[in-house]
Coordinates of C-alpha atoms in Angstrom, one line a residue:
M198 CA 0.0 0.0 0.0
P199 CA 1.4 3.5 -0.9
G200 CA 2.5 5.5 2.2
W201 CA 0.2 8.4 1.4
L202 CA -2.8 6.1 1.2
E203 CA -2.0 4.6 4.5
V204 CA -1.7 8.1 6.1
V205 CA -5.2 8.9 4.7
I206 CA -6.7 5.8 6.0
R207 CA -5.1 6.2 9.4
S208 CA -6.1 9.9 9.6
V209 CA -9.8 9.2 8.7
S210 CA -10.0 6.3 11.2
I211 CA -8.5 8.3 14.0
I212 CA -10.6 11.4 13.3
I213 CA -13.8 9.2 13.4
I214 CA -12.8 7.7 16.8
L215 CA -11.9 11.1 18.3
F216 CA -15.1 12.6 17.0
A217 CA -17.1 9.7 18.5
F218 CA -15.5 10.2 21.9
F219 CA -15.6 14.0 22.0
K220 CA -19.1 14.2 20.6
G221 CA -20.6 11.6 23.0
F222 CA -18.9 12.5 26.2
I223 CA -17.7 16.1 26.2
R224 CA -20.8 18.3 26.7
K225 CA -19.3 21.4 28.1
P226 CA -17.0 24.2 26.8
I227 CA -13.3 23.4 27.0
G228 CA -12.9 26.4 29.3
E229 CA -15.0 24.6 31.9
C230 CA -13.0 21.4 31.9
S231 CA -10.6 20.7 34.7
S232 CA -6.9 20.7 34.0
F233 CA -6.9 16.9 34.2
E234 CA -9.7 16.6 31.7
F235 CA -8.0 19.0 29.4
G236 CA -4.9 16.9 29.6
L237 CA -6.8 13.8 28.7
V238 CA -8.3 15.5 25.6
A239 CA -4.9 16.9 24.6
G240 CA -3.3 13.5 25.1
M241 CA -5.8 11.7 22.9
T242 CA -5.4 14.4 20.2
I243 CA -1.6 14.0 20.3
I244 CA -1.8 10.2 20.1
G245 CA -4.0 10.5 17.1
A246 CA -1.9 13.1 15.4
I247 CA 1.3 11.1 15.9
G248 CA -0.3 7.8 14.9
A249 CA -1.7 9.3 11.7
F250 CA 1.6 9.9 10.0
N251 CA 4.2 7.8 11.9
L252 CA 3.9 4.6 9.9
Q253 CA 6.4 2.8 12.0
I254 CA 3.8 2.5 14.8
P255 CA 1.3 -0.2 14.0
I256 CA -2.2 1.2 13.5
A257 CA -3.5 -1.4 16.0
F258 CA -1.3 0.1 18.7
V259 CA -2.6 3.6 17.9
L260 CA -6.3 2.6 18.0
T261 CA -5.7 0.6 21.2
A262 CA -4.2 3.6 22.9
L263 CA -7.1 5.8 21.8
V264 CA -9.7 3.4 23.0
V265 CA -7.9 3.0 26.4
W266 CA -7.7 6.8 26.8
G267 CA -11.3 7.2 25.7
L268 CA -12.7 4.5 28.0
F269 CA -10.7 6.1 30.9
T270 CA -12.2 9.5 30.1
I271 CA -15.7 7.9 29.9
G272 CA -15.2 6.2 33.3
L273 CA -13.9 9.4 34.8
S274 CA -17.0 11.3 33.6
I275 CA -19.3 8.6 35.0
L276 CA -17.5 8.7 38.3
V277 CA -17.7 12.5 38.5
E278 CA -21.4 12.3 37.8
K279 CA -22.1 9.6 40.4
S280 CA -19.9 10.6 43.3
A281 CA -20.2 14.0 44.9
S282 CA -16.9 13.6 46.8
F283 CA -15.0 12.7 43.7
R284 CA -16.6 15.6 41.9
T285 CA -15.4 17.9 44.6
F286 CA -11.9 16.3 44.4
M287 CA -11.8 16.9 40.6
Y288 CA -13.3 20.3 40.4
G289 CA -12.9 21.8 43.9
R290 CA -15.4 24.2 45.4
G291 CA -16.3 27.8 44.8
V292 CA -14.2 30.1 47.0
P293 CA -15.8 33.4 48.3
L294 CA -13.8 36.5 47.5
I295 CA -16.3 39.0 48.8
K296 CA -18.7 38.2 51.7
D297 CA -21.1 40.5 53.5
G298 CA -19.6 43.3 51.4
K299 CA -16.1 42.7 52.6
I300 CA -13.2 41.5 50.5
L301 CA -11.6 38.3 51.8
E302 CA -7.9 39.0 51.2
D303 CA -6.8 35.6 52.6
N304 CA -8.9 33.8 50.0
M305 CA -7.7 36.0 47.2
T306 CA -4.1 35.2 48.2
K307 CA -4.8 31.5 48.2
Q308 CA -6.4 31.6 44.8
H309 CA -3.6 33.9 43.4
V310 CA -6.1 36.6 42.6
T311 CA -4.8 40.2 42.6
S312 CA -6.8 43.3 43.4
D313 CA -6.4 44.4 39.8
E314 CA -7.7 41.0 38.5
L315 CA -10.7 41.2 41.0
L316 CA -11.6 44.6 39.7
R317 CA -11.3 43.5 36.1
R318 CA -13.6 40.5 36.7
L319 CA -16.1 42.7 38.5
R320 CA -16.1 45.1 35.6
S321 CA -16.8 42.2 33.3
K322 CA -20.0 41.7 35.3
D323 CA -20.9 45.5 34.9
V324 CA -19.9 46.2 38.5
F325 CA -17.5 49.1 39.0
Q326 CA -17.6 49.5 42.8
T327 CA -16.7 46.8 45.2
A328 CA -19.0 48.6 47.7
D329 CA -22.0 47.5 45.6
V330 CA -21.2 43.8 46.0
E331 CA -22.8 41.7 48.8
F332 CA -21.2 38.4 47.8
A333 CA -18.8 37.2 45.1
V334 CA -17.6 33.7 44.6
L335 CA -14.8 32.3 42.4
E336 CA -16.1 29.2 40.8
S337 CA -14.0 26.1 40.2
N338 CA -13.8 26.9 36.5
G339 CA -12.4 30.3 37.2
E340 CA -15.6 32.3 36.6
L341 CA -16.5 35.0 39.1
N342 CA -20.2 35.2 40.1
V343 CA -21.5 38.2 41.8
L344 CA -24.5 39.0 44.0
L345 CA -25.2 42.8 44.3
K346 CA -26.6 44.4 47.4
S347 CA -30.3 44.6 47.4
D348 CA -30.4 48.4 46.9
K349 CA -28.0 48.1 43.9
Q350 CA -29.8 45.3 42.0
P351 CA -31.5 46.4 38.8
L352 CA -35.2 46.9 38.9
N353 CA -37.4 44.2 37.5
P354 CA -41.2 43.7 37.0
S355 CA -41.4 41.6 40.2
A356 CA -39.8 44.3 42.3
L357 CA -42.3 46.8 40.9
Q358 CA -45.2 44.4 41.3
M359 CA -45.9 44.6 37.6
K360 CA -47.6 41.9 35.6
V361 CA -45.8 41.0 32.4
A362 CA -46.7 38.6 29.7
P363 CA -45.1 35.2 29.8
T364 CA -42.3 34.8 27.2
K365 CA -41.3 31.9 25.1
E366 CA -38.4 31.5 22.7
P367 CA -39.2 32.9 19.2
E368 CA -39.6 30.5 16.3
T369 CA -37.3 31.1 13.3
V370 CA -39.6 30.7 10.3
I371 CA -37.2 31.8 7.5
K372 CA -33.5 31.1 7.2
D373 CA -31.4 32.3 4.3
G374 CA -34.4 32.8 2.2
E375 CA -36.0 29.4 2.9
I376 CA -39.2 28.8 4.8
M377 CA -39.0 26.5 7.8
D378 CA -42.3 24.7 7.9
E379 CA -41.9 22.9 11.3
P380 CA -41.4 26.2 13.3
L381 CA -44.4 27.6 11.5
A382 CA -46.5 24.6 12.5
T383 CA -45.3 24.9 16.1
R384 CA -46.9 28.4 16.2
G385 CA -50.1 27.1 14.5
L386 CA -49.2 29.1 11.4
N387 CA -48.7 28.2 7.7
R388 CA -47.1 29.5 4.6
I389 CA -50.2 31.5 3.5
W390 CA -50.0 33.5 6.8
L391 CA -46.3 34.1 6.4
E392 CA -46.6 35.3 2.8
T393 CA -49.4 37.6 3.8
E394 CA -47.3 39.1 6.5
L395 CA -44.4 39.6 4.2
A396 CA -46.7 41.2 1.6
K397 CA -47.6 43.8 4.2
I398 CA -44.0 45.0 4.3
D399 CA -43.3 44.5 0.6
A400 CA -40.8 41.7 1.2
S401 CA -40.3 38.5 -0.6
V402 CA -39.2 35.2 0.9
E403 CA -36.1 35.2 -1.3
N404 CA -34.9 38.6 0.1
V405 CA -35.3 37.6 3.8
F406 CA -32.2 36.5 5.6
L407 CA -33.9 35.7 8.9
A408 CA -37.5 36.0 10.1
Q409 CA -38.9 35.1 13.5
V410 CA -42.3 34.9 15.1
D411 CA -42.4 35.9 18.8
N412 CA -44.8 34.7 21.5
D413 CA -47.4 37.3 20.5
G414 CA -47.5 36.1 16.9
Q415 CA -45.6 39.2 15.6
L416 CA -43.2 38.7 12.7
T417 CA -39.8 40.4 12.8
V418 CA -37.7 40.3 9.6
D419 CA -34.1 40.9 8.6
L420 CA -33.4 41.4 4.9
F421 CA -30.4 40.5 2.8
D422 CA -30.4 44.1 1.6
D423 CA -29.5 46.2 4.6
Q424 CA -30.3 49.4 2.7
L425 CA -34.0 48.6 3.0
T426 CA -35.8 49.4 6.2
V427 CA -38.4 47.1 7.6
P428 CA -41.2 48.6 9.6
E429 CA -41.6 47.5 13.2
P430 CA -44.7 45.3 14.0
V431 CA -47.6 47.6 15.0
E432 CA -50.5 45.2 15.4
L433 CA -50.4 45.2 19.2
A434 CA -50.0 49.0 19.3
L435 CA -53.0 49.4 17.0
L436 CA -55.0 47.1 19.1
A437 CA -54.2 49.1 22.2
A438 CA -55.1 52.3 20.5
G439 CA -58.3 50.9 19.2
L440 CA -59.4 49.7 22.6
K441 CA -58.7 53.0 24.2
K442 CA -60.8 54.8 21.5
V443 CA -63.7 52.4 22.2
Q444 CA -63.3 53.1 25.9
A445 CA -63.4 56.9 25.3
D446 CA -66.4 56.5 23.0
F447 CA -68.4 54.6 25.6
S448 CA -67.5 57.2 28.2
L449 CA -68.6 60.0 25.9
Y450 CA -71.9 58.2 25.1
A451 CA -72.6 57.8 28.8
L452 CA -72.2 61.5 29.4
D453 CA -74.2 62.6 26.4
T454 CA -77.3 60.4 26.9
D455 CA -80.2 61.4 29.2
N456 CA -81.6 57.9 29.2
Q457 CA -80.7 56.3 32.5
R458 CA -80.8 52.7 31.2
S459 CA -78.6 53.6 28.2
K460 CA -76.2 55.4 30.5
E461 CA -75.9 52.3 32.7
R462 CA -75.2 50.1 29.6
Y463 CA -72.5 52.5 28.3
E464 CA -70.9 52.7 31.7
W465 CA -70.9 48.9 31.9
C466 CA -69.4 48.6 28.5
E467 CA -66.7 51.1 29.4
K468 CA -65.9 49.1 32.5
E469 CA -65.6 45.9 30.5
V470 CA -63.3 47.5 27.9
T471 CA -61.2 49.0 30.7
E472 CA -60.8 45.5 32.2
L473 CA -59.8 44.2 28.8
I474 CA -57.2 46.9 28.4
N475 CA -55.7 46.1 31.8
L476 CA -55.7 42.4 31.0
L477 CA -53.9 43.0 27.7
K478 CA -51.5 45.7 29.1
P479 CA -48.6 43.2 29.6
Y480 CA -48.8 42.3 25.9
T481 CA -49.4 45.8 24.5
S482 CA -47.2 47.9 26.6

């Protein structure tokens, strides 16, 4: 067999084995792997690279080494998953660097974290004053997680006791000018609806780079031609404006009529529309 052909066969075989192991058992970013796990991955890669072109090493030896390293990696991942103590041994525990608003200098020294590095990591979390931090922990993967003091945390609807509409992930219904039927069906929609919505903004499917349908059934579109402007969805805004007009009309009718029975009906209708507006406010605001 020609040498170049043997190299090709070796390379393809090794790549398939490495792909199978890495695809099946490495489910996290390489930055979150422990140094030992990273060493195992690097070792398998080096064995495969050397075995691919070093024809003096029998291919059976190379494949055996890869399988042994792979099985060891699999066994290690299973042990980490099943045993909490071994998981702690492998990855360690998070170390507090700030607690009760105070910087723990001893922990910083043990983790070899300087004050400059602490400030840099805080800035990466959009925190520019250590006085704003209630608790900060250095995770085993090197990431710094921060809990702000209660008066420094950003406002959210829950803190303001506001009702907001539930959100779900948008469905991508057009990619690279091609309609995706399955996401459309997930939203209970079809191609006719999609083409009708595109016609409203004078866009064709072929000119759409990406289109998504949100939880409210509104279509947002990005075109291949960035010079063209796409109008924002206005259906919910128009609905809110229409309901407010109806509310105002009923209020006006109630004031204008002298018939007590009609006045009561108009006031009842106004009340019902007001409740409907309040019910839809999380969706239309």
